[in-house]
JSON list of C-alpha atoms in Angstrom, two decimals:
[
{"chain": "A", "resi": 1061, "resn": "UNK", "atom": "CA", "xyz": [0.09, 17.26, -12.60]},
{"chain": "A", "resi": 1062, "resn": "UNK", "atom": "CA", "xyz": [-3.78, 17.11, -11.53]},
{"chain": "A", "resi": 1063, "resn": "UNK", "atom": "CA", "xyz": [-4.68, 16.77, -15.30]},
{"chain": "A", "resi": 1064, "resn": "UNK", "atom": "CA", "xyz": [-6.29, 13.27, -15.17]},
{"chain": "A", "resi": 1065, "resn": "UNK", "atom": "CA", "xyz": [-7.83, 11.44, -12.20]},
{"chain": "A", "resi": 1066, "resn": "UNK", "atom": "CA", "xyz": [-9.31, 8.09, -11.27]},
{"chain": "A", "resi": 1067, "resn": "UNK", "atom": "CA", "xyz": [-12.64, 9.63, -12.09]},
{"chain": "A", "resi": 1068, "resn": "UNK", "atom": "CA", "xyz": [-11.50, 9.93, -15.85]},
{"chain": "A", "resi": 1069, "resn": "UNK", "atom": "CA", "xyz": [-10.50, 6.16, -15.87]},
{"chain": "A", "resi": 1070, "resn": "UNK", "atom": "CA", "xyz": [-14.06, 5.18, -14.47]},
{"chain": "A", "resi": 1071, "resn": "UNK", "atom": "CA", "xyz": [-15.76, 7.40, -17.04]},
{"chain": "A", "resi": 1072, "resn": "UNK", "atom": "CA", "xyz": [-13.83, 5.76, -19.84]},
{"chain": "A", "resi": 1073, "resn": "UNK", "atom": "CA", "xyz": [-14.49, 2.43, -18.55]},
{"chain": "A", "resi": 1074, "resn": "UNK", "atom": "CA", "xyz": [-18.13, 3.18, -18.23]},
{"chain": "A", "resi": 1075, "resn": "UNK", "atom": "CA", "xyz": [-18.46, 4.39, -21.58]},
{"chain": "A", "resi": 1076, "resn": "UNK", "atom": "CA", "xyz": [-16.08, 1.53, -23.37]},
{"chain": "A", "resi": 1077, "resn": "UNK", "atom": "CA", "xyz": [-17.76, -1.24, -21.38]},
{"chain": "A", "resi": 1078, "resn": "UNK", "atom": "CA", "xyz": [-20.96, -0.81, -19.33]},
{"chain": "A", "resi": 1079, "resn": "UNK", "atom": "CA", "xyz": [-22.46, 1.56, -22.10]},
{"chain": "A", "resi": 1080, "resn": "UNK", "atom": "CA", "xyz": [-21.78, -0.82, -24.82]},
{"chain": "A", "resi": 1081, "resn": "UNK", "atom": "CA", "xyz": [-22.88, -3.84, -23.02]},
{"chain": "A", "resi": 1082, "resn": "UNK", "atom": "CA", "xyz": [-19.24, -5.41, -22.73]},
{"chain": "A", "resi": 1083, "resn": "UNK", "atom": "CA", "xyz": [-17.54, -6.98, -19.96]},
{"chain": "A", "resi": 1084, "resn": "UNK", "atom": "CA", "xyz": [-14.02, -6.28, -18.75]},
{"chain": "A", "resi": 1085, "resn": "UNK", "atom": "CA", "xyz": [-11.09, -8.15, -17.28]},
{"chain": "A", "resi": 1086, "resn": "UNK", "atom": "CA", "xyz": [-10.53, -6.90, -13.99]},
{"chain": "A", "resi": 1087, "resn": "UNK", "atom": "CA", "xyz": [-6.85, -6.34, -14.18]},
{"chain": "A", "resi": 1088, "resn": "UNK", "atom": "CA", "xyz": [-5.97, -6.35, -17.71]},
{"chain": "A", "resi": 1089, "resn": "UNK", "atom": "CA", "xyz": [-8.48, -3.65, -18.97]},
{"chain": "A", "resi": 1090, "resn": "UNK", "atom": "CA", "xyz": [-8.57, -1.51, -15.92]},
{"chain": "A", "resi": 1091, "resn": "UNK", "atom": "CA", "xyz": [-4.66, -1.11, -16.26]},
{"chain": "A", "resi": 1092, "resn": "UNK", "atom": "CA", "xyz": [-5.00, -0.48, -20.36]},
{"chain": "A", "resi": 1093, "resn": "UNK", "atom": "CA", "xyz": [-7.71, 2.01, -19.61]},
{"chain": "A", "resi": 1094, "resn": "UNK", "atom": "CA", "xyz": [-5.67, 3.82, -16.84]},
{"chain": "A", "resi": 1095, "resn": "UNK", "atom": "CA", "xyz": [-2.60, 3.83, -19.36]},
{"chain": "A", "resi": 1096, "resn": "UNK", "atom": "CA", "xyz": [-4.86, 5.26, -22.20]},
{"chain": "A", "resi": 1097, "resn": "UNK", "atom": "CA", "xyz": [-6.24, 8.12, -19.80]},
{"chain": "A", "resi": 1098, "resn": "UNK", "atom": "CA", "xyz": [-2.77, 8.95, -18.20]},
{"chain": "A", "resi": 1099, "resn": "UNK", "atom": "CA", "xyz": [-0.60, 8.35, -21.41]},
{"chain": "A", "resi": 1100, "resn": "UNK", "atom": "CA", "xyz": [1.90, 6.49, -19.23]},
{"chain": "A", "resi": 1101, "resn": "UNK", "atom": "CA", "xyz": [2.45, 2.79, -18.48]},
{"chain": "A", "resi": 1102, "resn": "UNK", "atom": "CA", "xyz": [1.14, 1.40, -15.19]},
{"chain": "A", "resi": 1103, "resn": "UNK", "atom": "CA", "xyz": [2.64, -2.01, -15.71]},
{"chain": "A", "resi": 1104, "resn": "UNK", "atom": "CA", "xyz": [5.08, -1.99, -12.74]},
{"chain": "A", "resi": 1105, "resn": "UNK", "atom": "CA", "xyz": [2.32, -0.35, -10.45]},
{"chain": "A", "resi": 1106, "resn": "UNK", "atom": "CA", "xyz": [0.06, -3.21, -11.44]},
{"chain": "A", "resi": 1107, "resn": "UNK", "atom": "CA", "xyz": [2.67, -5.91, -11.20]},
{"chain": "A", "resi": 1108, "resn": "UNK", "atom": "CA", "xyz": [3.81, -4.79, -7.90]},
{"chain": "A", "resi": 1109, "resn": "UNK", "atom": "CA", "xyz": [0.38, -3.70, -5.95]},
{"chain": "A", "resi": 1110, "resn": "UNK", "atom": "CA", "xyz": [-2.19, -5.14, -7.91]},
{"chain": "A", "resi": 1111, "resn": "UNK", "atom": "CA", "xyz": [-0.97, -8.59, -8.88]},
{"chain": "A", "resi": 1112, "resn": "UNK", "atom": "CA", "xyz": [1.71, -8.43, -6.21]},
{"chain": "A", "resi": 1113, "resn": "UNK", "atom": "CA", "xyz": [1.45, -7.85, -2.50]},
{"chain": "A", "resi": 1114, "resn": "UNK", "atom": "CA", "xyz": [3.93, -5.04, -2.14]},
{"chain": "A", "resi": 1115, "resn": "UNK", "atom": "CA", "xyz": [2.76, -2.40, 0.56]},
{"chain": "A", "resi": 1116, "resn": "UNK", "atom": "CA", "xyz": [1.40, 0.70, -1.29]},
{"chain": "A", "resi": 1117, "resn": "UNK", "atom": "CA", "xyz": [4.13, 3.42, -0.99]},
{"chain": "A", "resi": 1118, "resn": "UNK", "atom": "CA", "xyz": [1.63, 6.03, 1.02]},
{"chain": "A", "resi": 1119, "resn": "UNK", "atom": "CA", "xyz": [4.17, 8.20, 2.08]},
{"chain": "A", "resi": 1120, "resn": "UNK", "atom": "CA", "xyz": [5.63, 9.00, -1.22]},
{"chain": "A", "resi": 1121, "resn": "UNK", "atom": "CA", "xyz": [2.47, 9.15, -2.94]},
{"chain": "A", "resi": 1122, "resn": "UNK", "atom": "CA", "xyz": [0.76, 11.63, -0.53]},
{"chain": "A", "resi": 1123, "resn": "UNK", "atom": "CA", "xyz": [3.71, 13.75, -0.49]},
{"chain": "A", "resi": 1124, "resn": "UNK", "atom": "CA", "xyz": [3.06, 14.41, -4.40]},
{"chain": "A", "resi": 1125, "resn": "UNK", "atom": "CA", "xyz": [-0.35, 15.79, -3.34]},
{"chain": "A", "resi": 1126, "resn": "UNK", "atom": "CA", "xyz": [0.99, 17.94, -0.56]},
{"chain": "A", "resi": 1127, "resn": "UNK", "atom": "CA", "xyz": [-0.13, 15.69, 2.25]},
{"chain": "A", "resi": 1128, "resn": "UNK", "atom": "CA", "xyz": [2.00, 13.52, 4.95]},
{"chain": "A", "resi": 1129, "resn": "UNK", "atom": "CA", "xyz": [1.20, 10.24, 6.54]},
{"chain": "A", "resi": 1130, "resn": "UNK", "atom": "CA", "xyz": [1.66, 9.97, 10.34]},
{"chain": "A", "resi": 1131, "resn": "UNK", "atom": "CA", "xyz": [1.88, 6.99, 12.15]},
{"chain": "A", "resi": 1132, "resn": "UNK", "atom": "CA", "xyz": [1.41, 6.32, 15.72]},
{"chain": "A", "resi": 1133, "resn": "UNK", "atom": "CA", "xyz": [1.74, 2.98, 17.69]},
{"chain": "A", "resi": 1134, "resn": "UNK", "atom": "CA", "xyz": [0.26, 2.14, 21.00]},
{"chain": "A", "resi": 1135, "resn": "UNK", "atom": "CA", "xyz": [1.48, -0.97, 22.81]},
{"chain": "A", "resi": 1136, "resn": "UNK", "atom": "CA", "xyz": [-1.30, -3.03, 24.85]},
{"chain": "A", "resi": 1137, "resn": "UNK", "atom": "CA", "xyz": [-1.18, -5.92, 26.89]},
{"chain": "A", "resi": 1138, "resn": "UNK", "atom": "CA", "xyz": [-2.30, -9.27, 25.25]},
{"chain": "A", "resi": 1139, "resn": "UNK", "atom": "CA", "xyz": [-3.81, -12.31, 26.77]},
{"chain": "A", "resi": 1140, "resn": "UNK", "atom": "CA", "xyz": [-2.61, -14.64, 24.27]},
{"chain": "A", "resi": 1141, "resn": "UNK", "atom": "CA", "xyz": [-5.94, -16.51, 24.08]},
{"chain": "A", "resi": 1142, "resn": "UNK", "atom": "CA", "xyz": [-9.68, -16.22, 23.42]},
{"chain": "A", "resi": 1143, "resn": "UNK", "atom": "CA", "xyz": [-12.05, -17.19, 25.70]},
{"chain": "A", "resi": 1144, "resn": "UNK", "atom": "CA", "xyz": [-16.15, -17.63, 25.66]},
{"chain": "A", "resi": 1145, "resn": "UNK", "atom": "CA", "xyz": [-18.67, -17.85, 28.22]},
{"chain": "A", "resi": 1146, "resn": "UNK", "atom": "CA", "xyz": [-20.44, -21.22, 27.74]},
{"chain": "A", "resi": 1147, "resn": "UNK", "atom": "CA", "xyz": [-23.29, -21.82, 30.22]},
{"chain": "A", "resi": 1148, "resn": "UNK", "atom": "CA", "xyz": [-21.57, -19.56, 32.51]},
{"chain": "A", "resi": 1149, "resn": "UNK", "atom": "CA", "xyz": [-18.05, -20.93, 32.45]},
{"chain": "A", "resi": 1150, "resn": "UNK", "atom": "CA", "xyz": [-15.17, -19.08, 30.54]},
{"chain": "A", "resi": 1151, "resn": "UNK", "atom": "CA", "xyz": [-13.83, -21.74, 28.07]},
{"chain": "A", "resi": 1152, "resn": "UNK", "atom": "CA", "xyz": [-10.63, -21.34, 26.27]},
{"chain": "A", "resi": 1153, "resn": "UNK", "atom": "CA", "xyz": [-11.37, -21.40, 22.70]},
{"chain": "A", "resi": 1154, "resn": "UNK", "atom": "CA", "xyz": [-7.93, -21.07, 21.36]},
{"chain": "A", "resi": 1155, "resn": "UNK", "atom": "CA", "xyz": [-4.41, -20.21, 22.33]},
{"chain": "A", "resi": 1156, "resn": "UNK", "atom": "CA", "xyz": [-1.92, -18.30, 20.37]},
{"chain": "A", "resi": 1157, "resn": "UNK", "atom": "CA", "xyz": [0.87, -20.54, 19.67]},
{"chain": "A", "resi": 1158, "resn": "UNK", "atom": "CA", "xyz": [3.62, -17.79, 20.19]},
{"chain": "A", "resi": 1159, "resn": "UNK", "atom": "CA", "xyz": [2.17, -16.51, 23.38]},
{"chain": "A", "resi": 1160, "resn": "UNK", "atom": "CA", "xyz": [3.18, -16.76, 26.74]},
{"chain": "A", "resi": 1161, "resn": "UNK", "atom": "CA", "xyz": [0.10, -18.18, 27.66]},
{"chain": "A", "resi": 1162, "resn": "UNK", "atom": "CA", "xyz": [0.77, -21.31, 25.34]},
{"chain": "A", "resi": 1163, "resn": "UNK", "atom": "CA", "xyz": [4.37, -21.59, 26.69]},
{"chain": "A", "resi": 1164, "resn": "UNK", "atom": "CA", "xyz": [2.99, -21.89, 30.25]},
{"chain": "A", "resi": 1165, "resn": "UNK", "atom": "CA", "xyz": [0.75, -24.74, 29.04]},
{"chain": "A", "resi": 1166, "resn": "UNK", "atom": "CA", "xyz": [-2.87, -23.08, 28.59]},
{"chain": "A", "resi": 1167, "resn": "UNK", "atom": "CA", "xyz": [-4.77, -25.32, 26.13]},
{"chain": "A", "resi": 1168, "resn": "UNK", "atom": "CA", "xyz": [-7.71, -24.89, 23.96]},
{"chain": "A", "resi": 1169, "resn": "UNK", "atom": "CA", "xyz": [-10.82, -26.39, 25.84]},
{"chain": "A", "resi": 1170, "resn": "UNK", "atom": "CA", "xyz": [-9.72, -25.36, 29.32]},
{"chain": "A", "resi": 1171, "resn": "UNK", "atom": "CA", "xyz": [-12.26, -23.79, 31.63]},
{"chain": "A", "resi": 1172, "resn": "UNK", "atom": "CA", "xyz": [-11.33, -21.10, 33.81]},
{"chain": "A", "resi": 1173, "resn": "UNK", "atom": "CA", "xyz": [-12.01, -21.63, 37.39]},
{"chain": "A", "resi": 1174, "resn": "UNK", "atom": "CA", "xyz": [-10.04, -18.83, 38.99]},
{"chain": "A", "resi": 1175, "resn": "UNK", "atom": "CA", "xyz": [-8.59, -15.51, 37.73]},
{"chain": "A", "resi": 1176, "resn": "UNK", "atom": "CA", "xyz": [-5.81, -14.14, 39.63]},
{"chain": "A", "resi": 1177, "resn": "UNK", "atom": "CA", "xyz": [-7.37, -15.92, 42.66]},
{"chain": "A", "resi": 1178, "resn": "UNK", "atom": "CA", "xyz": [-10.96, -14.69, 42.30]},
{"chain": "A", "resi": 1179, "resn": "UNK", "atom": "CA", "xyz": [-13.88, -14.79, 39.61]},
{"chain": "A", "resi": 1180, "resn": "UNK", "atom": "CA", "xyz": [-12.87, -14.22, 36.00]},
{"chain": "A", "resi": 1181, "resn": "UNK", "atom": "CA", "xyz": [-13.68, -10.70, 34.85]},
{"chain": "A", "resi": 1182, "resn": "UNK", "atom": "CA", "xyz": [-17.02, -10.53, 32.91]},
{"chain": "A", "resi": 1183, "resn": "UNK", "atom": "CA", "xyz": [-15.30, -8.63, 30.29]},
{"chain": "A", "resi": 1184, "resn": "UNK", "atom": "CA", "xyz": [-11.76, -9.70, 29.74]},
{"chain": "A", "resi": 1185, "resn": "UNK", "atom": "CA", "xyz": [-11.21, -6.79, 26.94]},
{"chain": "A", "resi": 1186, "resn": "UNK", "atom": "CA", "xyz": [-12.11, -4.18, 29.77]},
{"chain": "A", "resi": 1187, "resn": "UNK", "atom": "CA", "xyz": [-9.82, -5.87, 32.27]},
{"chain": "A", "resi": 1188, "resn": "UNK", "atom": "CA", "xyz": [-6.76, -6.32, 29.77]},
{"chain": "A", "resi": 1189, "resn": "UNK", "atom": "CA", "xyz": [-7.14, -2.39, 28.97]},
{"chain": "A", "resi": 1190, "resn": "UNK", "atom": "CA", "xyz": [-6.19, -1.83, 32.68]},
{"chain": "A", "resi": 1191, "resn": "UNK", "atom": "CA", "xyz": [-3.20, -4.03, 32.42]},
{"chain": "A", "resi": 1192, "resn": "UNK", "atom": "CA", "xyz": [0.37, -3.31, 30.93]},
{"chain": "A", "resi": 1193, "resn": "UNK", "atom": "CA", "xyz": [2.41, -5.92, 28.87]},
{"chain": "A", "resi": 1194, "resn": "UNK", "atom": "CA", "xyz": [4.43, -8.07, 31.50]},
{"chain": "A", "resi": 1195, "resn": "UNK", "atom": "CA", "xyz": [1.94, -8.10, 34.30]},
{"chain": "A", "resi": 1196, "resn": "UNK", "atom": "CA", "xyz": [1.11, -11.59, 35.66]},
{"chain": "A", "resi": 1197, "resn": "UNK", "atom": "CA", "xyz": [-1.78, -13.38, 35.39]},
{"chain": "A", "resi": 1198, "resn": "UNK", "atom": "CA", "xyz": [-2.74, -16.51, 37.56]},
{"chain": "A", "resi": 1199, "resn": "UNK", "atom": "CA", "xyz": [-5.33, -18.98, 36.22]},
{"chain": "A", "resi": 1200, "resn": "UNK", "atom": "CA", "xyz": [-6.69, -22.13, 37.63]},
{"chain": "A", "resi": 1201, "resn": "UNK", "atom": "CA", "xyz": [-8.14, -24.35, 34.92]},
{"chain": "A", "resi": 1202, "resn": "UNK", "atom": "CA", "xyz": [-10.19, -27.23, 34.89]},
{"chain": "A", "resi": 1203, "resn": "UNK", "atom": "CA", "xyz": [-9.12, -30.16, 32.23]},
{"chain": "A", "resi": 1204, "resn": "UNK", "atom": "CA", "xyz": [-10.75, -33.65, 31.76]},
{"chain": "A", "resi": 1205, "resn": "UNK", "atom": "CA", "xyz": [-7.84, -35.07, 34.18]},
{"chain": "A", "resi": 1206, "resn": "UNK", "atom": "CA", "xyz": [-8.38, -32.55, 36.80]},
{"chain": "A", "resi": 1207, "resn": "UNK", "atom": "CA", "xyz": [-7.24, -28.85, 37.85]},
{"chain": "A", "resi": 1208, "resn": "UNK", "atom": "CA", "xyz": [-3.98, -26.98, 37.18]},
{"chain": "A", "resi": 1209, "resn": "UNK", "atom": "CA", "xyz": [-2.40, -23.73, 37.62]},
{"chain": "A", "resi": 1210, "resn": "UNK", "atom": "CA", "xyz": [-1.47, -21.76, 34.68]},
{"chain": "A", "resi": 1211, "resn": "UNK", "atom": "CA", "xyz": [0.71, -18.60, 35.49]},
{"chain": "A", "resi": 1212, "resn": "UNK", "atom": "CA", "xyz": [2.37, -16.32, 32.72]},
{"chain": "A", "resi": 1213, "resn": "UNK", "atom": "CA", "xyz": [3.02, -12.83, 32.06]},
{"chain": "A", "resi": 1214, "resn": "UNK", "atom": "CA", "xyz": [0.85, -10.86, 29.63]},
{"chain": "A", "resi": 1215, "resn": "UNK", "atom": "CA", "xyz": [2.02, -10.34, 26.15]},
{"chain": "A", "resi": 1216, "resn": "UNK", "atom": "CA", "xyz": [2.27, -7.32, 24.08]},
{"chain": "A", "resi": 1217, "resn": "UNK", "atom": "CA", "xyz": [0.25, -6.19, 20.99]},
{"chain": "A", "resi": 1218, "resn": "UNK", "atom": "CA", "xyz": [1.19, -3.30, 18.93]},
{"chain": "A", "resi": 1219, "resn": "UNK", "atom": "CA", "xyz": [-1.81, -1.08, 17.26]},
{"chain": "A", "resi": 1220, "resn": "UNK", "atom": "CA", "xyz": [-0.73, 1.28, 14.60]},
{"chain": "A", "resi": 1221, "resn": "UNK", "atom": "CA", "xyz": [-2.85, 4.23, 13.75]},
{"chain": "A", "resi": 1222, "resn": "UNK", "atom": "CA", "xyz": [-2.53, 6.42, 10.76]},
{"chain": "A", "resi": 1223, "resn": "UNK", "atom": "CA", "xyz": [-3.38, 10.11, 10.10]},
{"chain": "A", "resi": 1224, "resn": "UNK", "atom": "CA", "xyz": [-3.17, 12.03, 6.95]},
{"chain": "A", "resi": 1225, "resn": "UNK", "atom": "CA", "xyz": [-2.40, 15.72, 7.19]},
{"chain": "A", "resi": 1226, "resn": "UNK", "atom": "CA", "xyz": [-1.51, 18.88, 4.95]},
{"chain": "A", "resi": 1227, "resn": "UNK", "atom": "CA", "xyz": [2.23, 19.01, 4.52]},
{"chain": "A", "resi": 1228, "resn": "UNK", "atom": "CA", "xyz": [2.83, 22.65, 5.34]},
{"chain": "A", "resi": 1229, "resn": "UNK", "atom": "CA", "xyz": [5.96, 22.70, 3.37]},
{"chain": "A", "resi": 1230, "resn": "UNK", "atom": "CA", "xyz": [4.32, 21.00, 0.21]},
{"chain": "A", "resi": 1231, "resn": "UNK", "atom": "CA", "xyz": [5.74, 22.67, -3.18]},
{"chain": "A", "resi": 1232, "resn": "UNK", "atom": "CA", "xyz": [3.25, 24.79, -5.34]},
{"chain": "A", "resi": 1233, "resn": "UNK", "atom": "CA", "xyz": [2.86, 21.80, -7.78]},
{"chain": "A", "resi": 1234, "resn": "UNK", "atom": "CA", "xyz": [1.88, 19.67, -4.85]},
{"chain": "A", "resi": 1235, "resn": "UNK", "atom": "CA", "xyz": [-0.81, 22.00, -3.31]},
{"chain": "A", "resi": 1236, "resn": "UNK", "atom": "CA", "xyz": [-2.25, 22.58, -6.77]},
{"chain": "A", "resi": 1237, "resn": "UNK", "atom": "CA", "xyz": [-2.61, 18.48, -6.90]},
{"chain": "A", "resi": 1238, "resn": "UNK", "atom": "CA", "xyz": [-3.95, 18.39, -3.34]},
{"chain": "A", "resi": 1239, "resn": "UNK", "atom": "CA", "xyz": [-6.84, 20.93, -4.24]},
{"chain": "A", "resi": 1240, "resn": "UNK", "atom": "CA", "xyz": [-7.78, 19.06, -7.06]},
{"chain": "A", "resi": 1241, "resn": "UNK", "atom": "CA", "xyz": [-7.97, 15.84, -4.94]},
{"chain": "A", "resi": 1242, "resn": "UNK", "atom": "CA", "xyz": [-10.02, 17.66, -2.37]},
{"chain": "A", "resi": 1243, "resn": "UNK", "atom": "CA", "xyz": [-12.45, 19.33, -4.52]},
{"chain": "A", "resi": 1244, "resn": "UNK", "atom": "CA", "xyz": [-12.77, 16.47, -6.92]},
{"chain": "A", "resi": 1245, "resn": "UNK", "atom": "CA", "xyz": [-11.45, 18.70, -10.18]},
{"chain": "A", "resi": 1246, "resn": "UNK", "atom": "CA", "xyz": [-8.82, 18.12, -12.48]},
{"chain": "A", "resi": 1247, "resn": "UNK", "atom": "CA", "xyz": [-6.97, 20.94, -14.00]},
{"chain": "A", "resi": 1248, "resn": "UNK", "atom": "CA", "xyz": [-8.30, 19.94, -17.21]},
{"chain": "A", "resi": 1249, "resn": "UNK", "atom": "CA", "xyz": [-11.99, 20.22, -15.85]},
{"chain": "A", "resi": 1250, "resn": "UNK", "atom": "CA", "xyz": [-10.98, 23.58, -14.61]},
{"chain": "A", "resi": 1251, "resn": "UNK", "atom": "CA", "xyz": [-10.10, 24.77, -17.95]},
{"chain": "A", "resi": 1252, "resn": "UNK", "atom": "CA", "xyz": [-13.00, 23.32, -19.68]},
{"chain": "A", "resi": 1253, "resn": "UNK", "atom": "CA", "xyz": [-15.40, 25.12, -17.08]},
{"chain": "A", "resi": 1254, "resn": "UNK", "atom": "CA", "xyz": [-13.68, 28.50, -17.93]}
]
């Protein structure tokens, strides 16, 4: 209800540990201090999100503060390999084992001789931005045992972008909490200041 904040936890830890010249246990003492300040248990939270690897429940948590999380995904073409310029030659440094490039036989250590029948682009990332997943790539590569043609369809990568916005349908309580977050002031501090 915007009565306490992380600032209160950090101030308490500063007083109890830093100013007293004491060290603290990363997880145990932070959890204990948060519980002391909030007056509720954080055992499940620390178990799942600090000691564990559960994804934080951003959507549900932000909603409590009158905010919404928007997710947008963009699909882009993916080469499936990483190449580097070594003395003017484009060498394959690594190949993603699950890529269409790997399925087609591209190998780490290959040197690209031709790229779609011509010279390799100076900036493969820029070239890739102009392609779509599924477009064909024809490579001629040099290996220790000769040259080989490696042809495959570009793979796909998905980039996810997140945006936090005000929830126009937020409850009065959620708007109150949001105002506290945005202004860095808890309700307890507002009452004290009056």
